[in-house]
Each structure stands twice: as C-alpha cells, then as structure tokens.
Coordinates of C-alpha atoms and ligand atoms in Angstrom, one line a residue:
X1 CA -47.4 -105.3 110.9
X2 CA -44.1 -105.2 109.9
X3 CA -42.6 -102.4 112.7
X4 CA -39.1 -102.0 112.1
X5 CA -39.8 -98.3 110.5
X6 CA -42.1 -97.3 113.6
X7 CA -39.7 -98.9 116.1
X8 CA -36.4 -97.2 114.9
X9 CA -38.3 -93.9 114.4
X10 CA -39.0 -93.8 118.5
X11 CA -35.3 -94.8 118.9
X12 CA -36.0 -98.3 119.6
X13 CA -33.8 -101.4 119.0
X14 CA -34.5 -103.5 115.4
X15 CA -32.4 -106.4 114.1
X16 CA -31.8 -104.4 110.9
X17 CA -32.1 -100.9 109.7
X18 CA -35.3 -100.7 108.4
X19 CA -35.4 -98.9 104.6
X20 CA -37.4 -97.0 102.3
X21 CA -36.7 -94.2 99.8
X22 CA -37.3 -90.9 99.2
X23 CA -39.3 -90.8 95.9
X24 CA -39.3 -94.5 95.7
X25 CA -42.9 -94.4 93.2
X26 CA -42.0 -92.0 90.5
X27 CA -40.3 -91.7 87.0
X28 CA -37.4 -94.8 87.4
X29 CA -40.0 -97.6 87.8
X30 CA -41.0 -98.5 84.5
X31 CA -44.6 -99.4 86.0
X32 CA -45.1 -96.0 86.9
X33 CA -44.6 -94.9 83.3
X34 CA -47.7 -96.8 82.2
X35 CA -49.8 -95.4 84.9
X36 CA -48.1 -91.6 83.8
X37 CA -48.7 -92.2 80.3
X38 CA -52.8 -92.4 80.9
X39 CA -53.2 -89.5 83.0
X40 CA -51.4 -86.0 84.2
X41 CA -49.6 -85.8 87.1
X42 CA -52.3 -84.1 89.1
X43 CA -55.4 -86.6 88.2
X44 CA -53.0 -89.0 89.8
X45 CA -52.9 -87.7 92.7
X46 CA -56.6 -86.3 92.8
X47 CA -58.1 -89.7 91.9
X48 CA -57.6 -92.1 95.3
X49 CA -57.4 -95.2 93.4
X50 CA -54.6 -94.5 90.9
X51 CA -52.5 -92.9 94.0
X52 CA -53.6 -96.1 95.8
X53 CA -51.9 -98.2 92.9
X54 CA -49.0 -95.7 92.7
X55 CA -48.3 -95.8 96.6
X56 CA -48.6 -99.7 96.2
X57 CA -45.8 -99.9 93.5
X58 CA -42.7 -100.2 95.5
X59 CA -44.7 -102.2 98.1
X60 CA -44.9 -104.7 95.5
X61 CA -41.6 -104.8 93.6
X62 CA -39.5 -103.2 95.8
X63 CA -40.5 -105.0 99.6
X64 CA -39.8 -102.0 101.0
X65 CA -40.4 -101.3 105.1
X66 CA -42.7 -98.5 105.0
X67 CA -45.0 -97.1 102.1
X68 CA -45.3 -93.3 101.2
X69 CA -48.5 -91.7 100.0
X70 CA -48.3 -90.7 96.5
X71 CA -49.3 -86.4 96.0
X72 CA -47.0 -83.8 96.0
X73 CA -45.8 -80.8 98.6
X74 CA -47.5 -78.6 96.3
X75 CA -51.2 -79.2 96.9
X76 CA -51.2 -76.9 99.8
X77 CA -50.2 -74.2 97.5
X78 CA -52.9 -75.4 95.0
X79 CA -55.7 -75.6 97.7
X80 CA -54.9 -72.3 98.7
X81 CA -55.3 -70.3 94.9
X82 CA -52.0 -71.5 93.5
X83 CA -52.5 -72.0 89.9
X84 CA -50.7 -75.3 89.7
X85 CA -49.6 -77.6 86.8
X86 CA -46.7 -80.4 85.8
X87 CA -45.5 -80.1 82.3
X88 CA -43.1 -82.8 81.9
X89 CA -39.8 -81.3 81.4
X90 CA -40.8 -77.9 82.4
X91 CA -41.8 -79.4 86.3
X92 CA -43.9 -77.7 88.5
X93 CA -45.2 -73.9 87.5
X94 CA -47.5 -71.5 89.3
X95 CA -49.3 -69.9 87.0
X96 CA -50.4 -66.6 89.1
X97 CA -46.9 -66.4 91.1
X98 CA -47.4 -64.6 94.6
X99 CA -45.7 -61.4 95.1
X100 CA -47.5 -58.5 96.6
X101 CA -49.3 -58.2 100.0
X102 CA -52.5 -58.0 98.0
X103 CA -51.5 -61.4 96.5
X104 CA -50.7 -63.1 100.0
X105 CA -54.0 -61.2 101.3
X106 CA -56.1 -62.9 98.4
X107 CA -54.7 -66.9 99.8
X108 CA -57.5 -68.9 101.2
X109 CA -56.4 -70.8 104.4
X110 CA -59.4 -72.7 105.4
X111 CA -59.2 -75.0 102.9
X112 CA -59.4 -78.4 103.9
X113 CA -62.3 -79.6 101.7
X114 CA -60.2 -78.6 98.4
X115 CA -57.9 -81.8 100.0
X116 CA -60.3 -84.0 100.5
X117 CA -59.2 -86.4 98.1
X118 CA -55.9 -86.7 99.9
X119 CA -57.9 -87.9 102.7
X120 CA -60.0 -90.5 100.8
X121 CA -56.5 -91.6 99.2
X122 CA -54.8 -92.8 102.4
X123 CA -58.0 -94.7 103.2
X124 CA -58.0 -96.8 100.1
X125 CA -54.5 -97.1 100.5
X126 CA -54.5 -98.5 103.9
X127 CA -57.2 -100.8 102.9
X128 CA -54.5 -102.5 100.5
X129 CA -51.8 -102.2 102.7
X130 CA -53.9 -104.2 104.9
X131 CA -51.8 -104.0 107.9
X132 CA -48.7 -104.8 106.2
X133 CA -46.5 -101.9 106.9
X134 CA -46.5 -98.2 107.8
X135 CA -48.2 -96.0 105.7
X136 CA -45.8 -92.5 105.9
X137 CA -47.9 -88.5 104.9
X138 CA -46.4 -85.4 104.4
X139 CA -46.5 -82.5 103.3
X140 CA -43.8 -79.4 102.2
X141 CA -42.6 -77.2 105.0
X142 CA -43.7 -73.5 104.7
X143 CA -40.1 -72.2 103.4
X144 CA -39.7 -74.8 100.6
X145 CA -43.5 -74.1 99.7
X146 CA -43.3 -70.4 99.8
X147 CA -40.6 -70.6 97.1
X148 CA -42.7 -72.1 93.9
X149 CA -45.7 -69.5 95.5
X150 CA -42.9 -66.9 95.0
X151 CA -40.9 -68.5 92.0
X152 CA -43.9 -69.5 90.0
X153 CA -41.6 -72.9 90.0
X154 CA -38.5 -74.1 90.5
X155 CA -35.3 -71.9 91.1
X156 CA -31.8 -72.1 91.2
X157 CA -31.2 -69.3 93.4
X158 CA -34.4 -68.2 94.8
X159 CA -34.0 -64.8 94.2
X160 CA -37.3 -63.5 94.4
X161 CA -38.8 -65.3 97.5
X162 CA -35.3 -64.0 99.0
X163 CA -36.0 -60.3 97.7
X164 CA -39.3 -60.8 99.4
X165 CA -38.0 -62.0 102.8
X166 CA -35.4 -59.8 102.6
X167 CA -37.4 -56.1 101.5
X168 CA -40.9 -56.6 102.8
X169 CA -40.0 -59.3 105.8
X170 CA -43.8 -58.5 106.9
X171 CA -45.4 -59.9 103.3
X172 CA -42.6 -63.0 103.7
X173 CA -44.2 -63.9 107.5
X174 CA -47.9 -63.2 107.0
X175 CA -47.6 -65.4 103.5
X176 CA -45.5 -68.5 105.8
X177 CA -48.4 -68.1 108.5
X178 CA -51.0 -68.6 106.1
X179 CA -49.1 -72.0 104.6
X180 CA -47.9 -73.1 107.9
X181 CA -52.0 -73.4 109.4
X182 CA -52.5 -74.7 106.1
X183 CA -49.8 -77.4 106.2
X184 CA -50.7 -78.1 110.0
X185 CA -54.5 -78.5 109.4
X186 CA -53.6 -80.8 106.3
X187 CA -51.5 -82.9 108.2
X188 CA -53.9 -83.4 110.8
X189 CA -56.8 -84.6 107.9
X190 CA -53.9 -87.4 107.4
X191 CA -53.1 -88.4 110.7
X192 CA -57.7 -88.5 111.1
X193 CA -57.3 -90.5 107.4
X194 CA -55.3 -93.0 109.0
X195 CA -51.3 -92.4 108.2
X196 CA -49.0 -94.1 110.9
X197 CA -45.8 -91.3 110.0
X198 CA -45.5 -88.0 109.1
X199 CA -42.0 -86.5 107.3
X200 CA -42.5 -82.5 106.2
X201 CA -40.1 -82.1 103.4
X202 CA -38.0 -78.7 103.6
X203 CA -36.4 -79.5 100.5
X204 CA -34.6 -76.1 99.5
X205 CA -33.6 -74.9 102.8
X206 CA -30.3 -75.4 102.0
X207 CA -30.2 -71.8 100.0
X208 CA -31.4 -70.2 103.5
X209 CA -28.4 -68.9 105.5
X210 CA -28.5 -70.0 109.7
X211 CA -29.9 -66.9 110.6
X212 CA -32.7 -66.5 107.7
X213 CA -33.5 -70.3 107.9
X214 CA -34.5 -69.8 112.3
X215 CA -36.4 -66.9 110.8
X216 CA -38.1 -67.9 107.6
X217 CA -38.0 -71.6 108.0
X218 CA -37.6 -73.4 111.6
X219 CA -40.1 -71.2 113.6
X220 CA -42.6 -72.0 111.3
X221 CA -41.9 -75.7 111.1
X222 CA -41.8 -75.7 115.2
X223 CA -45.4 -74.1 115.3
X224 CA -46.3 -77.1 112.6
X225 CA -45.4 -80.0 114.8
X226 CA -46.4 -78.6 117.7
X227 CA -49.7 -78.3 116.4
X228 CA -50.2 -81.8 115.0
X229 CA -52.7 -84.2 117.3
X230 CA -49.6 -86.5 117.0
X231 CA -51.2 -89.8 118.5
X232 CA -47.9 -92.7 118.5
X233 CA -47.4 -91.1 115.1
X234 CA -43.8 -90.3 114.5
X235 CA -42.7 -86.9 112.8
X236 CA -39.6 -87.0 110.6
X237 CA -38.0 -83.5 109.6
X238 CA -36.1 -83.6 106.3
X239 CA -34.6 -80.6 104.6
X240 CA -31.4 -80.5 102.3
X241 CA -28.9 -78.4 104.8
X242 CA -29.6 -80.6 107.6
X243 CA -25.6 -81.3 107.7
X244 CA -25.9 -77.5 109.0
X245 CA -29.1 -77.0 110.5
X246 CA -29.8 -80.3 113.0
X247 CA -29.0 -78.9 115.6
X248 CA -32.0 -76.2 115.2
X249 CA -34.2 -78.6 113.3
X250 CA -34.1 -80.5 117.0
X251 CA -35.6 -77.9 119.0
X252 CA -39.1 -78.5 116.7
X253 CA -39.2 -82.2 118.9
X254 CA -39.5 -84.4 115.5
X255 CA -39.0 -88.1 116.4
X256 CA -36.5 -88.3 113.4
X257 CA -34.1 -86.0 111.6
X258 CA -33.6 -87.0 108.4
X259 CA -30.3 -86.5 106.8
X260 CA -28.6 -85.1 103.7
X261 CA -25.5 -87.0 102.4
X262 CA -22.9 -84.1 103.4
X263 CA -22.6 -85.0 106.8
X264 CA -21.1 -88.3 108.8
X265 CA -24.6 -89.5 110.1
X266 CA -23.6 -90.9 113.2
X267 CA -21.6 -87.5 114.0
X268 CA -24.9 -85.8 113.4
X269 CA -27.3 -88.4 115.6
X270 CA -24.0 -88.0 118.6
X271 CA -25.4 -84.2 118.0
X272 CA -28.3 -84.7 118.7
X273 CA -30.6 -84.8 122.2
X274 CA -31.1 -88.4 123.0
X275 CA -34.2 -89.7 121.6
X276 CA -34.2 -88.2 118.7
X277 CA -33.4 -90.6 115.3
X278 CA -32.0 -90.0 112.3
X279 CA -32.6 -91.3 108.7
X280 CA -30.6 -91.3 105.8
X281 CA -27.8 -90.6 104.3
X282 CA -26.8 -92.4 101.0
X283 CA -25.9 -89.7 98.4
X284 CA -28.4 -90.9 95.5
X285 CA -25.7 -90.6 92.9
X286 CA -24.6 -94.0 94.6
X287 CA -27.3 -95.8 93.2
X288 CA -26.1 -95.0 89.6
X289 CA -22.9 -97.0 90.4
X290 CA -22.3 -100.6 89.7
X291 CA -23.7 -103.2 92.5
X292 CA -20.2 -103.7 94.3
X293 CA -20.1 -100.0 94.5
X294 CA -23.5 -99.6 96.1
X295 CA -22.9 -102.8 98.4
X296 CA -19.9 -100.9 99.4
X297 CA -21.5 -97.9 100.5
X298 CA -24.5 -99.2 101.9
X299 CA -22.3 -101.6 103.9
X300 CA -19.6 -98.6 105.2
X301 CA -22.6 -96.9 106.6
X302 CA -24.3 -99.4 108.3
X303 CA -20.5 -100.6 110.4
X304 CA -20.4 -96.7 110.9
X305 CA -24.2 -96.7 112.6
X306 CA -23.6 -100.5 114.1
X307 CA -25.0 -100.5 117.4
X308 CA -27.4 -97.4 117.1
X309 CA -30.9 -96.9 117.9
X310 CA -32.8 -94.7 116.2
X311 CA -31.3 -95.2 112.6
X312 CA -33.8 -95.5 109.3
X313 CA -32.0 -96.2 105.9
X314 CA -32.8 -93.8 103.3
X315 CA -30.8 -91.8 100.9
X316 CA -29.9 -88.1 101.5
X317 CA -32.9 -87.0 98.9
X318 CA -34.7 -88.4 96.2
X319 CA -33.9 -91.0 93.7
X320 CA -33.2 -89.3 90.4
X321 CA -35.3 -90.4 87.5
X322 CA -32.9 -91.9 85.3
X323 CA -31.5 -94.2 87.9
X324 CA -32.0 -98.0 86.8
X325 CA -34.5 -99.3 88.4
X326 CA -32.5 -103.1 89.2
X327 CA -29.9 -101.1 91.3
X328 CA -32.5 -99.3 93.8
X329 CA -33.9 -103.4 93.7
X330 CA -30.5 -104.3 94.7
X331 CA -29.9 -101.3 97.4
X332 CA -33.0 -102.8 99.2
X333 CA -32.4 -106.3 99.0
X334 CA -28.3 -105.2 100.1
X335 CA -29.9 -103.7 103.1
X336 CA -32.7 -106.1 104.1
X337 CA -29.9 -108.9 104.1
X338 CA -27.8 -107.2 106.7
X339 CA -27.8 -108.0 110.4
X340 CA -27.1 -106.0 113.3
Ligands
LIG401 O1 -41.6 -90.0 97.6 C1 -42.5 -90.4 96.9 O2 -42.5 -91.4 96.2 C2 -43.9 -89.8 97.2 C3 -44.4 -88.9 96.3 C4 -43.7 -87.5 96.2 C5 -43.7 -86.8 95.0 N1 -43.2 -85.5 95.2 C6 -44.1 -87.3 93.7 C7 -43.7 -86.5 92.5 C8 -43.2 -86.7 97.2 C9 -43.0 -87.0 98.6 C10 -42.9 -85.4 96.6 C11 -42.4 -84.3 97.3 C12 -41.9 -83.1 96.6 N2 -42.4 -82.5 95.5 C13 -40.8 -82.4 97.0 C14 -40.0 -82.6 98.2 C15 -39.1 -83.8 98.1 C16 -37.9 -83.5 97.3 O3 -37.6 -84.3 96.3 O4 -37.2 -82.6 97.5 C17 -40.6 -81.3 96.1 C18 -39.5 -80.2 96.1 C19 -41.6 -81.4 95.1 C20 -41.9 -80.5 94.0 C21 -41.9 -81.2 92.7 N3 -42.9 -82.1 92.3 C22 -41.0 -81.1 91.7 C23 -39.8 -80.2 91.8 C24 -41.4 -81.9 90.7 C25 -40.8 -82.1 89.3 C26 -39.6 -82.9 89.4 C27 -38.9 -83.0 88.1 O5 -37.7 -83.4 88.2 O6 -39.4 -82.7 87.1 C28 -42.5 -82.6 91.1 C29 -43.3 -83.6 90.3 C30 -43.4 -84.9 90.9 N4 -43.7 -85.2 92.2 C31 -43.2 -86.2 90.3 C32 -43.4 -87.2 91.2 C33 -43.4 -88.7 91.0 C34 -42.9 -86.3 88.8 C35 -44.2 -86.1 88.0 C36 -44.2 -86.7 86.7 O7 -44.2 -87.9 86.5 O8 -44.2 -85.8 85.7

C-alpha cells in the first residue's frame, strides 16, 4: 500500500506531501456527469456499486494518495427521520425541518440498519482498491448537521438553528446528543466496514462565535472521537474557522487538523501540541488560475512546510464545481513531482 497519507497523518516522515482533495469525485469530472445523469444523487450513494465506481474516479484519473468514500454528511440526518432530497440547483432540502422539542423528541437514534448500505459500500470499494491506497470515511460533525435539520437546507446566516441555540439552548443540546451517538455509532460501522481514516467535516462552524462553537460544536465532536474504537485509524478534524478554532479543535486528540486557507499553516501546526498534523490549505479559488499560478502556490506552501512532519496536501475546502478539471490534474501531478 501506498502509505504516505497514513504515515504523515501520525506525524511521520514521507519524501513528499502526500495529496488528495476535498470533493475530488463530484460535479468537475466530466465522468461523474455520466454516472449523475442516470441516477439521483441519493441512489448513488445508496447503491454500493455506483459509490464504488464514483469513489474509484479520481483513483483512476487523478492518482491521487488516498481515496474518499462517496455519500454525503447528510445521511445521518436522513437515517434519523430527515426528509432528505438533492435537487440540482436547489442543493440539499429537508423536507420536515426540525424545530420544536416535539420534533427533536420524534428523531430516531438507533439507526444503524437504515446505513447499512454505507457499510456494504466501503466493502466493495476496498475490494477495488485492492490494497492500493487508504480508503478515508466520514461523516458531518453534530453542529454543521444540526443546521440543514434546523435550516431545512443550506443557509447563509443560520438564523434559525442560531435562534434555537440561542432561546431554547436545552432543545439545541438534546437535538446535538441525539446526532452526535448517531455520528459516533455510524462511524464505527465504517471503521468495522473496513475504512483506514476517518475526517468529520464541521463545515459551517465558521458562523459559530469562540464561545458558542466550545458549546454547540467542540464538546460534542470531543465525545465523537472519543467514542470511536479507533484501531491505527487516524481521525482528521476539518471545519471552516479552523484559522480560529485549532487550538480548541486539539483538545478533541484528532491525529490531524485540517486547515482552512485563512491561516499560514505552518503557524497553525507551531500551534499546535506535538503530534498532531495538519492538512491543507490551498484556497480552491487557486485552482481556477492558470498552471504557473497554481505551480506557484502549491510550490510557496510546500518551501513554507519544508522539513515538517505531519503535513497532508489538500485545499482549504472543496473543489468548486466549475473548476476545469485539467488544472486539479495538474495541482496533483505539481505536487506528486516535488521532493522533500
Ligand atoms: O469529497 C468527496 O469527494 C466525497 C463525497 C462528499 C460529498 N459531500 C459528495 C457530494 C463529501 C465528503 C461531502 C460532504 C458534504 N456534504 C459537506 C461537507 C464538506 C463541505 O464541502 O463542506 C457538506 C456541507 C455537504 C452537504 C451538501 N451535499 C451540499 C451543501 C450539497 C450541494 C452542493 C451544491 O453546491 O449544490 C451536497 C451535494 C453533494 N455532495 C454533491 C456531491 C458530489 C453534488 C450532488 C450532485 O451531483 O447534484
């Protein structure tokens, strides 16, 4: 197996940084299109062998160093009662949005069977990886999940899971509780499945101020990882406000913090305890540059991390759909030609 992901998650020396990206199968590949245009968003990831040959798509034309299961942070919130769809355009939508204490009450948390499928997925995917490289899980972090539960969808400003956290703190906790044994238990069926990383995405924490994010956010992700049966599996934290929030994001013990593109990265790992990674921090936008542009960045953060352990290549969030598809095949192949 190729280990350079593994090794530089538990802060060990590699001759390179390894690299792989935040939504690297999804709407910029042009393969996934033909695999989109046959079935929703949600029989994709509920049928194991079209999530098997979406998982395998940047394995294949990208060489990347570590492969990410293909689902999305919102099948908790499904398995639990969520109404859930993907309307192209539109994204994500709740249908019954969660509100009341009556609504929370109502959430089913021993749901494991309803994700069943997740399971069966990684196991057909791991059969194709064969050994080849890592195979990272994950799942949303209660805060970021609890906001399309709330929302109904996406937000701008989160102003009604905030109104809830903020009037009836009690209804905010008991419905975080519920997602976080949900989230804990479902990463746990994927460690069992066979995944060789974990990364819970906390994508919107950035709207969160310091004290509301330890409150509503951190404590629940700290009772997450410390209840996963974590094996030699490393556990990577991402949220967007990590510039701010590393320093609390480290008392959870991941094995890697990953990054957002605010901060100077190897400021933030110097922040850090020893033995704790980091991963990141390209700003995505990047990639819509021209190639000398992107081989510029890439290259400026890589002499600023020279001599690191601990350091995984990755941008500060997702790659945007519209972003060609030759430039991310560039960013990779700038990056896997670099030497320590
Ligand atoms: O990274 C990967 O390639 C693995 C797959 C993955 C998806 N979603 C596939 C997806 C992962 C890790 C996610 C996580 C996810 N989902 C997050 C956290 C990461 C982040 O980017 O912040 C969040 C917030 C979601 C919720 C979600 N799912 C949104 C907001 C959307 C719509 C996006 C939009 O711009 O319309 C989705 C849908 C989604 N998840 C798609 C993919 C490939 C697009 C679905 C489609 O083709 O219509």
């Amino acid at each position: 197996m190729n280990t350079l992901f593994l090794d530089a998650a538990f802060s060990k020396q590699t001759e390179r940084p390894p690299v792989w990206m935040m939504r690297q199968a999804g709407r910029f590949m042009p393969q996934y299109w033909e695999i989109k245009n046959k079935y929703s968003f949600l029989e994709m990831c509920k049928t194991p062998e079209i999530a098997a040959d979406v998982t395998m798509l940047p394995v294949d034309l990208l060489g990347i160093d570590a492969a990410i299961l293909f689902s999305d942070i919102l099948v908790t919130g499904e398995a639990m009662g969520g109404d859930l769809s993907f309307t192209q355009g539109v994204g994500p939508k709740f249908a019954n949005p969660v509100r009341t204490l009556a609504d929370v009450e109502a959430l089913e948390v021993d749901v494991l069977d309803r994700l069943q499928y997740v399971a069966d997925a990684i196991k057909v995917i791991q059969q194709r990886l064969n050994g080849s490289i890592p195979l990272i899980g994950f799942a949303g972090a209660p805060f970021t999940v609890m906001s399309y539960l709330v929302e109904g969808g996406s937000s701008k400003d989160f102003k009604t899971t905030k109104l809830l956290m903020h009037n009836q703190p009690e209804v905010a906790h008991l419905l975080l509780s519920k997602i976080a044994k949900v989230t804990a238990n479902y990463l746990n069926l994927q460690i069992a499945a066979g995944v060789n990383a974990i990364q819970i995405f906390d994508s919107w924490a950035l709207a969160l101020s310091w004290n509301d994010y330890q409150e509503f956010s951190h404590r629940y992700i700290q009772e997450i990882i410390a209840g996963l049966d974590r094996k030699d599996i490393p556990v990577i934290s991402f949220c967007k406000g990590s510039s701010v929030f590393a320093p609390i994001m480290a008392e959870a013990k991941p094995d890697v913090i990953s990054v957002d593109w605010n901060a100077d990265l190897l400021n933030i790992k110097n922040s850090l305890p020893a033995g704790i990674a980091v991963q990141g921090n390209l700003d995505p936008h990047i990639l819509y540059a021209d190639k000398p542009v992107i081989k510029k960045h890439i290259l400026q953060l890589f002499e600023r991390m020279r001599g690191e352990k601990g350091f995984i290549f990755n941008l500060g969030h997702g790659i945007m759909p519209d972003i060609p598809f030759d430039n991310v095949k560039y960013a990779i192949e700038v990056v896997k030609e670099f030497k320590y």
